[in-house]
Coordinates of C-alpha atoms in Angstrom, one line a residue:
Chain A
X1 CA -52.5 152.8 -117.9
X2 CA -49.6 155.2 -117.2
X3 CA -48.2 155.5 -113.7
X4 CA -49.0 158.8 -112.0
X5 CA -46.1 161.1 -111.5
X6 CA -45.3 162.0 -107.9
X7 CA -46.9 165.3 -107.0
X8 CA -45.5 167.2 -104.0
X9 CA -48.1 169.3 -102.3
X10 CA -47.0 172.7 -101.3
X11 CA -45.5 175.5 -103.4
X12 CA -47.8 175.3 -106.4
X13 CA -50.8 176.2 -104.3
X14 CA -49.1 178.0 -101.5
X15 CA -51.5 180.6 -100.1
X16 CA -54.6 178.6 -100.7
X17 CA -54.8 177.3 -97.1
X18 CA -53.6 180.6 -95.5
X19 CA -56.3 182.6 -97.3
X20 CA -59.0 179.9 -96.9
X21 CA -59.3 179.7 -100.6
X22 CA -61.2 176.4 -100.9
X23 CA -65.0 175.9 -101.1
X24 CA -65.1 174.2 -97.6
X25 CA -63.1 177.0 -96.0
X26 CA -65.2 179.7 -97.7
X27 CA -68.4 178.1 -96.4
X28 CA -67.0 177.8 -92.9
X29 CA -66.3 181.5 -92.4
X30 CA -69.7 182.4 -91.1
X31 CA -72.1 181.1 -88.5
X32 CA -75.7 181.8 -87.8
X33 CA -76.1 185.1 -85.9
X34 CA -73.2 186.7 -87.8
X35 CA -73.6 189.7 -89.9
X36 CA -72.6 189.9 -93.6
X37 CA -71.4 193.3 -94.7
X38 CA -72.1 194.0 -98.4
X39 CA -70.7 197.0 -100.2
X40 CA -72.9 197.4 -103.2
X41 CA -72.1 199.2 -106.4
X42 CA -74.9 201.8 -107.1
X43 CA -75.2 203.7 -110.3
X44 CA -78.0 205.1 -112.4
X45 CA -76.4 206.4 -115.6
X46 CA -79.5 208.5 -116.3
X47 CA -79.3 210.3 -113.0
X48 CA -75.9 209.9 -111.3
X49 CA -72.8 211.7 -112.2
X50 CA -70.6 208.9 -110.9
X51 CA -71.0 205.4 -109.3
X52 CA -70.9 205.1 -105.6
X53 CA -70.8 202.2 -103.0
X54 CA -73.5 201.7 -100.3
X55 CA -72.9 199.5 -97.4
X56 CA -75.6 197.1 -96.0
X57 CA -75.5 194.7 -93.1
X58 CA -77.5 191.5 -93.6
X59 CA -78.0 188.8 -90.9
X60 CA -76.4 185.5 -92.0
X61 CA -78.5 182.5 -92.4
X62 CA -77.0 179.0 -92.9
X63 CA -75.9 178.2 -96.5
X64 CA -76.6 181.8 -97.5
X65 CA -75.8 182.7 -101.0
X66 CA -75.0 186.1 -102.5
X67 CA -78.4 186.3 -104.2
X68 CA -80.1 186.1 -100.8
X69 CA -78.1 189.1 -99.7
X70 CA -79.2 191.1 -102.8
X71 CA -82.8 190.0 -102.3
X72 CA -82.7 191.0 -98.6
X73 CA -81.3 194.4 -99.5
X74 CA -83.9 195.1 -102.1
X75 CA -86.9 193.6 -100.3
X76 CA -86.3 193.7 -96.5
X77 CA -84.1 196.9 -96.3
X78 CA -86.5 198.8 -98.5
X79 CA -83.8 199.6 -101.0
X80 CA -84.2 200.2 -104.8
X81 CA -81.3 198.0 -105.8
X82 CA -81.4 196.8 -109.3
X83 CA -80.1 193.3 -109.9
X84 CA -81.1 190.5 -112.4
X85 CA -82.0 186.9 -111.6
X86 CA -84.4 184.3 -112.7
X87 CA -83.9 180.7 -111.8
X88 CA -81.7 181.0 -108.7
X89 CA -80.4 177.5 -109.6
X90 CA -77.3 177.9 -111.8
X91 CA -79.3 177.4 -115.0
X92 CA -80.4 180.7 -116.5
X93 CA -77.0 182.6 -116.3
X94 CA -78.5 186.0 -115.6
X95 CA -77.4 186.7 -112.0
X96 CA -73.6 187.0 -112.5
X97 CA -71.9 189.7 -110.6
X98 CA -68.4 190.4 -109.3
X99 CA -67.8 189.6 -105.6
X100 CA -64.6 190.9 -104.2
X101 CA -63.2 191.2 -107.7
X102 CA -64.2 187.7 -108.9
X103 CA -67.0 186.9 -111.3
X104 CA -69.6 184.5 -109.7
X105 CA -73.2 183.5 -110.1
X106 CA -75.0 185.3 -107.2
X107 CA -77.4 182.3 -107.0
X108 CA -74.6 179.8 -106.4
X109 CA -71.8 181.6 -104.5
X110 CA -71.6 181.3 -100.8
X111 CA -71.4 184.7 -99.0
X112 CA -68.3 186.1 -97.5
X113 CA -68.2 188.0 -94.2
X114 CA -67.3 191.2 -96.2
X115 CA -68.2 191.5 -99.8
X116 CA -67.8 194.2 -102.4
X117 CA -70.4 193.4 -105.1
X118 CA -70.1 195.0 -108.5
X119 CA -71.6 194.5 -111.9
X120 CA -69.7 192.5 -114.5
X121 CA -67.1 194.2 -116.6
X122 CA -66.9 194.7 -120.3
X123 CA -70.6 195.7 -120.7
X124 CA -72.4 199.0 -120.2
X125 CA -74.3 199.4 -117.0
X126 CA -78.1 199.8 -117.1
X127 CA -78.4 200.4 -113.4
X128 CA -76.6 199.1 -110.3
X129 CA -75.8 195.5 -110.9
X130 CA -77.7 195.1 -114.1
X131 CA -75.6 195.2 -117.3
X132 CA -76.6 195.6 -120.9
X133 CA -76.1 192.2 -122.5
X134 CA -76.8 193.3 -126.0
X135 CA -73.2 193.9 -127.1
X136 CA -72.3 190.4 -126.0
X137 CA -75.3 188.9 -127.7
X138 CA -74.4 190.7 -130.9
X139 CA -70.9 189.1 -130.7
X140 CA -72.5 185.7 -130.3
X141 CA -75.0 186.1 -133.2
X142 CA -72.2 187.4 -135.4
X143 CA -70.5 184.0 -135.1
X144 CA -73.8 182.3 -136.3
X145 CA -73.5 179.5 -133.6
X146 CA -76.3 177.3 -134.8
X147 CA -76.1 174.0 -136.6
X148 CA -76.0 174.2 -140.4
X149 CA -76.1 170.8 -142.1
X150 CA -74.6 169.7 -145.4
X151 CA -76.2 166.3 -145.1
X152 CA -80.0 166.1 -145.0
X153 CA -81.6 165.7 -141.6
X154 CA -81.6 162.0 -140.8
X155 CA -84.9 162.2 -139.0
X156 CA -85.9 161.7 -135.4
X157 CA -84.4 160.1 -133.3
X158 CA -81.2 161.0 -135.1
X159 CA -78.4 158.4 -134.7
X160 CA -75.7 160.1 -132.6
X161 CA -72.9 158.4 -130.9
X162 CA -71.4 159.7 -127.6
X163 CA -67.8 159.6 -128.8
X164 CA -68.7 161.8 -131.8
X165 CA -70.3 164.4 -129.5
X166 CA -67.5 164.2 -126.9
X167 CA -65.5 167.2 -128.3
X168 CA -68.5 169.5 -128.0
X169 CA -69.8 168.0 -124.8
X170 CA -68.3 170.5 -122.3
X171 CA -69.1 173.6 -124.5
X172 CA -72.7 172.5 -124.5
X173 CA -72.8 173.2 -120.8
X174 CA -72.4 177.0 -121.3
X175 CA -75.2 179.0 -119.7
X176 CA -74.1 182.4 -121.3
X177 CA -73.7 183.9 -117.9
X178 CA -70.9 186.2 -119.2
X179 CA -68.6 185.6 -116.2
X180 CA -65.7 184.7 -118.6
X181 CA -66.6 187.6 -120.9
X182 CA -66.2 189.9 -117.9
X183 CA -62.9 188.3 -116.7
X184 CA -61.2 188.2 -120.1
X185 CA -58.4 190.8 -120.2
X186 CA -58.5 191.0 -124.0
X187 CA -62.2 191.7 -124.2
X188 CA -61.3 194.4 -121.6
X189 CA -59.2 196.2 -124.2
X190 CA -62.4 197.0 -126.1
X191 CA -61.9 198.1 -129.7
X192 CA -58.1 197.5 -129.6
X193 CA -58.8 194.0 -130.9
X194 CA -61.5 192.2 -132.7
X195 CA -61.4 189.3 -130.3
X196 CA -64.9 187.9 -129.8
X197 CA -64.3 186.8 -126.2
X198 CA -64.4 183.5 -124.5
X199 CA -68.2 183.0 -124.2
X200 CA -69.0 183.7 -127.8
X201 CA -66.2 181.4 -128.9
X202 CA -67.6 178.7 -126.6
X203 CA -71.0 179.2 -128.3
X204 CA -69.2 178.8 -131.6
X205 CA -67.3 175.7 -130.4
X206 CA -70.7 174.1 -129.5
X207 CA -71.5 173.8 -133.2
X208 CA -67.9 173.8 -134.6
X209 CA -67.2 170.6 -132.7
X210 CA -70.6 169.0 -133.4
X211 CA -70.2 166.3 -136.1
X212 CA -73.6 167.3 -137.6
X213 CA -72.4 170.8 -138.6
X214 CA -71.2 171.4 -142.1
X215 CA -69.9 175.0 -142.1
X216 CA -66.3 176.2 -142.2
X217 CA -66.2 177.2 -138.6
X218 CA -62.4 177.8 -138.6
X219 CA -62.9 180.7 -141.0
X220 CA -65.5 182.2 -138.8
X221 CA -63.4 181.7 -135.7
X222 CA -60.5 183.5 -137.4
X223 CA -62.2 186.2 -139.4
X224 CA -65.1 187.2 -137.1
X225 CA -63.7 185.9 -133.8
X226 CA -60.0 186.8 -134.0
X227 CA -59.4 183.5 -132.1
X228 CA -55.7 183.8 -132.2
X229 CA -55.9 187.0 -130.1
X230 CA -56.7 184.8 -127.0
X231 CA -53.7 185.2 -124.7
X232 CA -54.3 181.8 -123.0
X233 CA -54.4 183.3 -119.5
X234 CA -57.2 180.9 -118.3
X235 CA -59.0 183.7 -116.5
X236 CA -62.1 182.5 -118.2
X237 CA -61.6 178.9 -116.9
X238 CA -61.0 180.2 -113.4
X239 CA -64.4 181.9 -113.2
X240 CA -66.6 179.6 -115.3
X241 CA -69.3 178.4 -112.9
X242 CA -70.0 175.3 -114.9
X243 CA -66.3 174.3 -115.2
X244 CA -66.0 174.4 -119.0
X245 CA -62.3 174.0 -120.0
X246 CA -62.7 177.1 -122.2
X247 CA -59.1 177.4 -123.4
X248 CA -58.4 173.8 -124.0
X249 CA -61.9 172.6 -124.9
X250 CA -63.2 175.4 -127.0
X251 CA -60.6 178.1 -128.0
X252 CA -57.8 175.7 -128.9
X253 CA -59.9 173.4 -131.0
X254 CA -61.2 176.5 -132.8
X255 CA -57.6 177.6 -133.4
X256 CA -56.9 174.1 -134.9
X257 CA -59.9 174.5 -137.2
X258 CA -58.8 178.0 -138.2
X259 CA -55.3 176.7 -139.0
X260 CA -56.7 173.9 -141.0
X261 CA -59.0 176.1 -142.9
X262 CA -56.8 179.2 -143.3
X263 CA -53.2 178.3 -142.7
X264 CA -51.8 181.3 -144.5
X265 CA -53.8 183.7 -142.3
X266 CA -52.9 181.8 -139.2
X267 CA -49.5 183.3 -139.6
X268 CA -48.2 183.1 -136.1
X269 CA -49.1 179.4 -135.7
X270 CA -47.8 178.6 -139.2
X271 CA -44.4 180.2 -138.7
X272 CA -44.1 178.7 -135.2
X273 CA -44.7 175.2 -136.5
X274 CA -42.2 175.7 -139.4
X275 CA -39.5 177.0 -137.0
X276 CA -39.9 174.1 -134.6
X277 CA -39.8 171.6 -137.5
X278 CA -36.7 173.2 -139.0
X279 CA -34.7 173.9 -135.8
X280 CA -36.2 171.9 -133.0
X281 CA -36.9 175.0 -130.9
X282 CA -38.0 178.5 -131.2
X283 CA -35.7 181.5 -131.9
X284 CA -38.1 184.3 -130.9
X285 CA -36.4 186.7 -133.3
X286 CA -37.0 184.3 -136.2
X287 CA -40.6 184.0 -135.1
X288 CA -41.1 187.8 -134.9
X289 CA -39.4 188.2 -138.3
X290 CA -41.4 185.5 -139.9
X291 CA -44.7 186.8 -138.6
X292 CA -44.1 190.6 -138.9
X293 CA -41.7 190.5 -141.8
X294 CA -40.1 193.9 -142.4
X295 CA -42.4 195.6 -139.8
X296 CA -40.2 193.8 -137.3
X297 CA -37.4 196.2 -138.1
X298 CA -39.5 199.4 -137.9
X299 CA -37.6 200.5 -134.7
X300 CA -34.0 200.1 -135.8
X301 CA -32.5 201.7 -132.7
X302 CA -34.5 199.2 -130.6
X303 CA -33.3 196.3 -132.6
X304 CA -29.7 197.6 -132.2
X305 CA -30.2 197.8 -128.4
X306 CA -31.6 194.3 -128.3
X307 CA -28.5 193.1 -130.2
X308 CA -26.1 194.9 -127.9
X309 CA -27.8 193.5 -124.8
X310 CA -27.5 190.0 -126.2
X311 CA -31.3 189.6 -126.6
X312 CA -31.0 188.8 -130.3
X313 CA -28.4 187.2 -132.5
X314 CA -29.0 188.2 -136.2
X315 CA -26.6 185.6 -137.4
X316 CA -28.4 182.7 -135.7
X317 CA -31.7 184.1 -136.7
X318 CA -30.8 184.5 -140.3
X319 CA -28.7 181.4 -140.8
X320 CA -30.4 179.2 -138.3
X321 CA -29.2 176.7 -135.8
X322 CA -30.4 173.2 -135.2
X323 CA -30.6 171.2 -132.1
X324 CA -28.1 168.4 -132.0
X325 CA -30.9 165.9 -132.0
X326 CA -33.0 167.5 -134.7
X327 CA -33.3 164.2 -136.5
X328 CA -35.3 162.8 -133.6
X329 CA -37.6 165.8 -133.5
X330 CA -38.2 165.6 -137.2
X331 CA -38.9 162.0 -136.8
X332 CA -41.7 162.9 -134.3
X333 CA -43.0 165.5 -136.8
X334 CA -43.0 162.9 -139.6
X335 CA -44.8 160.3 -137.5
X336 CA -47.5 162.6 -136.4
X337 CA -48.0 165.1 -139.3
X338 CA -46.7 163.0 -142.2
X339 CA -46.3 165.3 -145.2
X340 CA -48.7 168.0 -143.9
X341 CA -47.0 171.4 -143.8
Chain B
X1 CA -30.4 166.9 -105.2
X2 CA -30.5 166.2 -109.0
X3 CA -32.9 167.4 -111.6
X4 CA -33.2 167.0 -115.4
X5 CA -33.1 170.6 -116.4
X6 CA -35.3 172.0 -119.2
X7 CA -34.4 175.7 -119.9
X8 CA -36.9 176.2 -122.8
X9 CA -36.5 178.4 -125.9
X10 CA -36.5 181.8 -124.3
X11 CA -33.8 181.1 -121.7
X12 CA -31.6 180.0 -124.5
X13 CA -32.2 183.0 -126.8
X14 CA -33.9 186.2 -125.6
X15 CA -33.4 185.6 -121.9
X16 CA -29.9 183.9 -121.9
X17 CA -29.2 185.6 -118.6
X18 CA -32.0 183.5 -117.0
X19 CA -30.2 180.3 -118.0
X20 CA -26.9 181.6 -116.7
X21 CA -28.4 182.8 -113.4
X22 CA -30.3 179.5 -113.0
X23 CA -27.1 177.5 -113.4
X24 CA -25.0 179.6 -111.0
X25 CA -27.7 179.8 -108.4
X26 CA -28.5 176.1 -108.5
X27 CA -24.8 175.3 -108.1
X28 CA -24.7 177.5 -105.0
X29 CA -27.8 175.9 -103.5
X30 CA -26.5 172.4 -104.0
X31 CA -28.8 171.6 -106.9
X32 CA -27.3 169.5 -109.6
X33 CA -28.9 170.2 -113.0
X34 CA -28.5 167.7 -115.8
X35 CA -29.4 169.5 -119.0
X36 CA -31.4 167.5 -121.4
X37 CA -29.2 166.8 -124.4
X38 CA -31.7 168.0 -127.0
X39 CA -34.4 170.1 -125.4
X40 CA -36.8 170.9 -128.2
X41 CA -39.7 173.2 -127.9
X42 CA -42.7 172.1 -125.8
X43 CA -45.0 173.8 -128.3
X44 CA -45.8 177.0 -126.4
X45 CA -49.5 177.8 -127.0
X46 CA -49.5 177.7 -130.8
X47 CA -48.3 174.1 -131.5
X48 CA -50.5 172.6 -128.8
X49 CA -53.6 174.2 -130.2
X50 CA -53.1 173.4 -133.9
X51 CA -51.7 169.9 -133.5
X52 CA -52.5 168.3 -130.1
X53 CA -51.0 164.9 -131.1
X54 CA -47.7 166.5 -132.1
X55 CA -47.7 168.5 -128.8
X56 CA -48.2 165.2 -126.9
X57 CA -45.4 163.4 -128.7
X58 CA -42.8 166.2 -128.5
X59 CA -43.4 166.7 -124.8
X60 CA -43.6 163.0 -124.0
X61 CA -40.2 162.6 -125.6
X62 CA -38.7 165.2 -123.2
X63 CA -40.5 163.6 -120.2
X64 CA -39.2 160.2 -121.3
X65 CA -35.6 161.5 -121.6
X66 CA -35.9 162.7 -117.9
X67 CA -37.5 159.4 -116.9
X68 CA -34.8 157.4 -118.6
X69 CA -32.3 159.2 -116.3
X70 CA -34.5 158.6 -113.3
X71 CA -34.7 162.3 -112.6
X72 CA -37.5 164.8 -111.9
X73 CA -37.7 167.6 -114.5
X74 CA -37.2 171.2 -113.6
X75 CA -38.2 174.1 -115.8
X76 CA -37.8 177.9 -115.5
X77 CA -40.7 178.8 -117.8
X78 CA -44.4 178.9 -116.8
X79 CA -45.7 177.9 -120.2
X80 CA -43.4 175.0 -120.5
X81 CA -44.3 173.9 -117.0
X82 CA -48.0 173.9 -117.8
X83 CA -47.4 172.1 -121.1
X84 CA -45.6 169.3 -119.3
X85 CA -48.2 169.1 -116.5
X86 CA -51.0 168.9 -119.2
X87 CA -49.2 166.2 -121.1
X88 CA -48.6 164.2 -117.9
X89 CA -52.3 164.5 -117.1
X90 CA -53.5 163.6 -120.6
X91 CA -51.2 160.5 -120.8
X92 CA -52.2 159.3 -117.4
X93 CA -55.9 159.6 -118.2
X94 CA -55.9 158.4 -121.8
X95 CA -53.9 155.1 -122.1
X96 CA -54.6 154.8 -125.8
X97 CA -52.8 158.1 -126.4
X98 CA -49.9 157.1 -124.3
X99 CA -49.6 153.9 -126.4
X100 CA -49.7 156.0 -129.6
X101 CA -47.0 158.3 -128.3
X102 CA -44.9 155.3 -127.2
X103 CA -45.1 153.8 -130.6
X104 CA -43.5 156.9 -132.0
X105 CA -40.9 157.1 -129.2
X106 CA -40.0 153.4 -129.7
X107 CA -38.2 154.3 -132.9
X108 CA -35.8 156.4 -130.8
X109 CA -35.3 153.8 -128.2
X110 CA -37.5 155.7 -125.7
X111 CA -40.5 154.7 -123.7
X112 CA -42.6 156.9 -121.3
X113 CA -44.2 155.3 -118.3
X114 CA -45.7 158.6 -117.1
X115 CA -43.7 158.9 -113.9
X116 CA -41.7 162.1 -114.5
X117 CA -42.3 164.7 -111.7
X118 CA -42.5 168.1 -113.3
X119 CA -41.5 171.1 -111.2
X120 CA -40.6 174.7 -111.7
X121 CA -37.5 176.5 -110.1
X122 CA -40.0 178.4 -107.9
X123 CA -41.4 175.2 -106.5
X124 CA -38.0 173.5 -106.2
X125 CA -36.9 176.4 -104.0
X126 CA -39.7 175.7 -101.5
X127 CA -40.4 172.0 -101.9
X128 CA -36.9 170.4 -102.6
X129 CA -34.3 172.9 -101.3
X130 CA -36.7 174.0 -98.6
X131 CA -37.2 177.2 -96.7
X132 CA -34.8 176.4 -93.9
X133 CA -31.9 175.6 -96.2
X134 CA -32.6 178.6 -98.4
X135 CA -32.7 180.8 -95.4
X136 CA -29.3 179.5 -94.3
X137 CA -27.9 180.4 -97.7
X138 CA -29.0 184.0 -97.6
X139 CA -25.9 186.0 -96.8
X140 CA -27.1 189.4 -98.0
X141 CA -30.7 190.0 -96.9
X142 CA -32.3 192.3 -99.4
X143 CA -33.7 194.6 -96.6
X144 CA -35.4 197.6 -97.8
X145 CA -35.9 196.3 -101.3
X146 CA -39.6 196.6 -102.3
X147 CA -40.4 193.9 -104.8
X148 CA -43.6 193.2 -106.8
X149 CA -44.3 189.6 -107.8
X150 CA -45.5 189.1 -111.3
X151 CA -46.5 185.4 -111.3
X152 CA -47.9 185.2 -114.8
X153 CA -50.7 182.9 -115.8
X154 CA -49.5 179.3 -116.3
X155 CA -48.0 178.8 -112.8
X156 CA -51.3 179.8 -111.0
X157 CA -54.0 178.8 -113.5
X158 CA -55.9 176.7 -114.7
X159 CA -57.6 175.7 -111.4
X160 CA -57.6 172.0 -112.5
X161 CA -53.8 172.0 -111.9
X162 CA -53.3 174.4 -109.1
X163 CA -56.5 174.2 -107.1
X164 CA -57.1 177.9 -106.4
X165 CA -60.7 179.1 -106.4
X166 CA -59.0 182.5 -106.9
X167 CA -55.5 182.5 -108.2
X168 CA -54.8 185.9 -106.6
X169 CA -54.4 184.0 -103.4
X170 CA -51.0 182.5 -104.7
X171 CA -48.3 183.4 -102.2
X172 CA -45.2 181.4 -103.2
X173 CA -43.2 184.3 -104.6
X174 CA -44.1 186.4 -101.5
X175 CA -42.8 183.6 -99.3
X176 CA -39.5 183.6 -101.3
X177 CA -39.3 187.4 -100.9
X178 CA -39.7 187.1 -97.2
X179 CA -36.9 184.5 -96.9
X180 CA -34.7 186.7 -99.0
X181 CA -35.4 189.7 -96.7
X182 CA -37.2 191.9 -99.2
X183 CA -40.6 193.5 -98.9
X184 CA -43.5 192.3 -101.1
X185 CA -45.8 195.0 -102.3
X186 CA -49.4 194.5 -103.5
X187 CA -50.6 195.9 -106.8
X188 CA -52.9 195.1 -109.8
X189 CA -50.7 192.7 -111.7
X190 CA -49.6 189.9 -109.4
X191 CA -51.4 187.1 -111.2
X192 CA -52.4 189.0 -114.4
X193 CA -51.5 188.2 -118.0
X194 CA -48.5 189.8 -119.8
X195 CA -50.0 189.0 -123.2
X196 CA -46.9 187.3 -124.5
X197 CA -48.7 184.7 -126.5
X198 CA -50.2 187.2 -128.9
X199 CA -47.1 189.4 -128.9
X200 CA -45.7 188.1 -132.2
X201 CA -48.7 189.0 -134.3
X202 CA -50.5 191.6 -132.1
X203 CA -48.0 193.2 -129.7
X204 CA -50.3 196.1 -128.7
X205 CA -52.3 193.5 -126.7
X206 CA -49.2 192.8 -124.5
X207 CA -48.3 196.6 -124.4
X208 CA -51.8 197.6 -123.3
X209 CA -52.3 194.7 -120.9
X210 CA -49.0 195.0 -119.1
X211 CA -48.1 198.7 -119.1
X212 CA -50.8 199.5 -116.5
X213 CA -49.6 196.7 -114.2
X214 CA -46.0 198.0 -114.2
X215 CA -47.4 201.5 -113.5
X216 CA -49.5 200.1 -110.6
X217 CA -46.3 198.4 -109.2
X218 CA -44.5 201.7 -109.5
X219 CA -47.3 203.7 -107.9
X220 CA -47.4 201.2 -105.0
X221 CA -43.7 201.7 -104.4
X222 CA -42.0 198.7 -106.0
X223 CA -38.3 199.1 -106.8
X224 CA -38.4 196.0 -109.0
X225 CA -40.7 193.4 -110.4
X226 CA -39.7 189.7 -110.1
X227 CA -41.1 187.0 -112.3
X228 CA -40.6 183.2 -112.6
X229 CA -41.3 183.2 -116.3
X230 CA -39.0 184.4 -119.2
X231 CA -42.0 185.1 -121.4
X232 CA -43.4 187.5 -118.9
X233 CA -39.9 188.9 -118.5
X234 CA -39.6 189.5 -122.2
X235 CA -42.8 191.6 -122.3
X236 CA -42.2 193.4 -119.0
X237 CA -38.6 194.3 -119.9
X238 CA -38.1 194.5 -123.6
X239 CA -41.5 196.1 -124.4
X240 CA -41.3 198.5 -121.4
X241 CA -40.2 201.4 -123.6
X242 CA -43.2 200.9 -125.8
X243 CA -45.5 200.8 -122.7
X244 CA -43.9 204.1 -121.6
X245 CA -44.8 205.7 -124.9
X246 CA -48.4 204.2 -124.7
X247 CA -48.9 205.5 -121.2
X248 CA -47.1 208.8 -121.7
X249 CA -45.1 208.2 -118.5
X250 CA -41.6 207.0 -117.5
X251 CA -41.7 203.6 -115.8
X252 CA -38.1 202.6 -115.6
X253 CA -39.0 199.5 -113.7
X254 CA -36.2 196.9 -113.4
X255 CA -37.5 193.3 -114.1
X256 CA -35.7 190.5 -112.3
X257 CA -35.8 186.8 -113.1
X258 CA -36.5 184.9 -109.9
X259 CA -33.1 183.2 -109.9
X260 CA -31.5 186.6 -110.2
X261 CA -33.3 187.8 -107.0
X262 CA -32.3 184.6 -105.2
X263 CA -28.7 185.0 -106.5
X264 CA -28.4 188.6 -105.1
X265 CA -29.5 187.4 -101.7
X266 CA -27.1 184.4 -101.6
X267 CA -24.3 186.8 -102.3
X268 CA -23.6 186.4 -106.0
X269 CA -22.4 189.5 -107.9
X270 CA -25.0 191.1 -110.2
X271 CA -22.7 190.7 -113.2
X272 CA -22.6 186.9 -112.7
X273 CA -26.4 187.0 -112.8
X274 CA -26.5 188.6 -116.2
X275 CA -28.5 191.8 -115.2
X276 CA -26.5 193.7 -117.8
X277 CA -28.4 192.0 -120.5
X278 CA -31.7 193.6 -119.5
X279 CA -33.2 196.4 -121.5
X280 CA -34.2 198.3 -118.4
X281 CA -31.2 199.0 -116.2
X282 CA -31.1 197.0 -112.9
X283 CA -29.8 199.4 -110.3
X284 CA -31.1 198.3 -107.0
X285 CA -30.5 199.8 -103.5
X286 CA -30.8 197.6 -100.5
X287 CA -29.2 197.8 -97.1

């Protein structure tokens, strides 16, 4: 077992304590008898010209969750608030909303003294906090995330070892709540990219990483999911209510499958790997040139300015440089990748 | 105070001024940087995704080089920092992978025990140099300078490493700003993504994601943005002209590397901090 590196507490989570940004601190902010102030997003696209916010005051009860506030508003205050929920137990994934700008499950999130509650982003609004999930569901279906076997079904109970299922294990926890889909900045760009979004890719990873599946899931991840358009910002992981490591446990393994299946089309990754192998480290200009080819030179004045400011060095880019210890780096490459390109 | 120093690829190519500023600021703060003799790539996001074993081995080699010198490792790049943190975590939790990596490193006379403390210049300022000492070194308070922090992603997320329920609550750069005497402004982009990791193959993502945040910083009165990451700097600075075209508005927002902002406050001349290398001119007024 490795020794653990020494970790100094402090700067890396500075702000957490001051803002009470921990589950315990969040729960401790209210006491019985207090009032919760909820600013609720209201909008009926069939009747309203624009969305508005309405403020409601709700008496706090111990362990109160956001869903109870919404229920109180719609049932006890006689409002006509539209919101969606079913299990109230972090299972069905239907009650996700944004509280103070952060995606949460209403049924699981402790209330805050003051809350602005809005619908999820990246989906049309049906009314108030209810969004139209059909666009998301189409993206999921387009990735065909169901098992397809090459080998005949072994019969029940099918022998299945825990280690073989470990890679898919976390992705199987996904409840399709769309929190990550709402938080993803690339999904937020709409038609600018073909990126399927984190939740659909988690659904794909469930089967792609399942040893029983026999389909080329790398191709699907690349061609229908644009998996390399993930910016790796971890916004999805931050809001996932069931703590799925979406980037490292779903999207990166799908990138690996995409590269394995379609190395030529995984151009960025392929060029990156080749440069590190040849030189030991990345020359960003060589990377851009390798990925974009002549298109990298489409703004010649810009390239000239980059050169004049010392941002690029065409001689180094074209004729290469190697780290002094390139032999050691290549040795690592050879030991891990063997003859693979 | 000695650190093994890992500048990363960007600080040795497109952001050479960051490397220069880090060296001169460190020297002025009494921080001795021992540059790793052959600092290869940590794999950014591409290599770690497509070959996790290679990612582990390349990073373990760097961590082992620092460990052999008995030094903690300091970076100036968010993504490299997270890569090192991830590798340390994986090797601590999975002894069989540590053994596999050490079998490769043994051919180079290296062995990694897993003890290298990984830090970033931002954290070193607060944890190792310390607020009191940094405050003492400030000879030119940047009073009147309104600065917007652009943290980037990999220094505040994922929550497993940094412990935030909401990464927008990060305050370390604002704390530095306060010590240096400048005013922090709030805006939409503090802990948002610059889109760097898709910029080589799909640069419009970076342009669309980041332009609106620079505009928000400008609209909220920022005179400059400061970032601890050269990858964010590359997008914010070198792509800014394309964001201006995309938004149809002039931004003209100077983008400072964190060591440059510190350098200005401890009295170093802007020329020594390499601001002339930026694409957007750095012309700051402070009293």
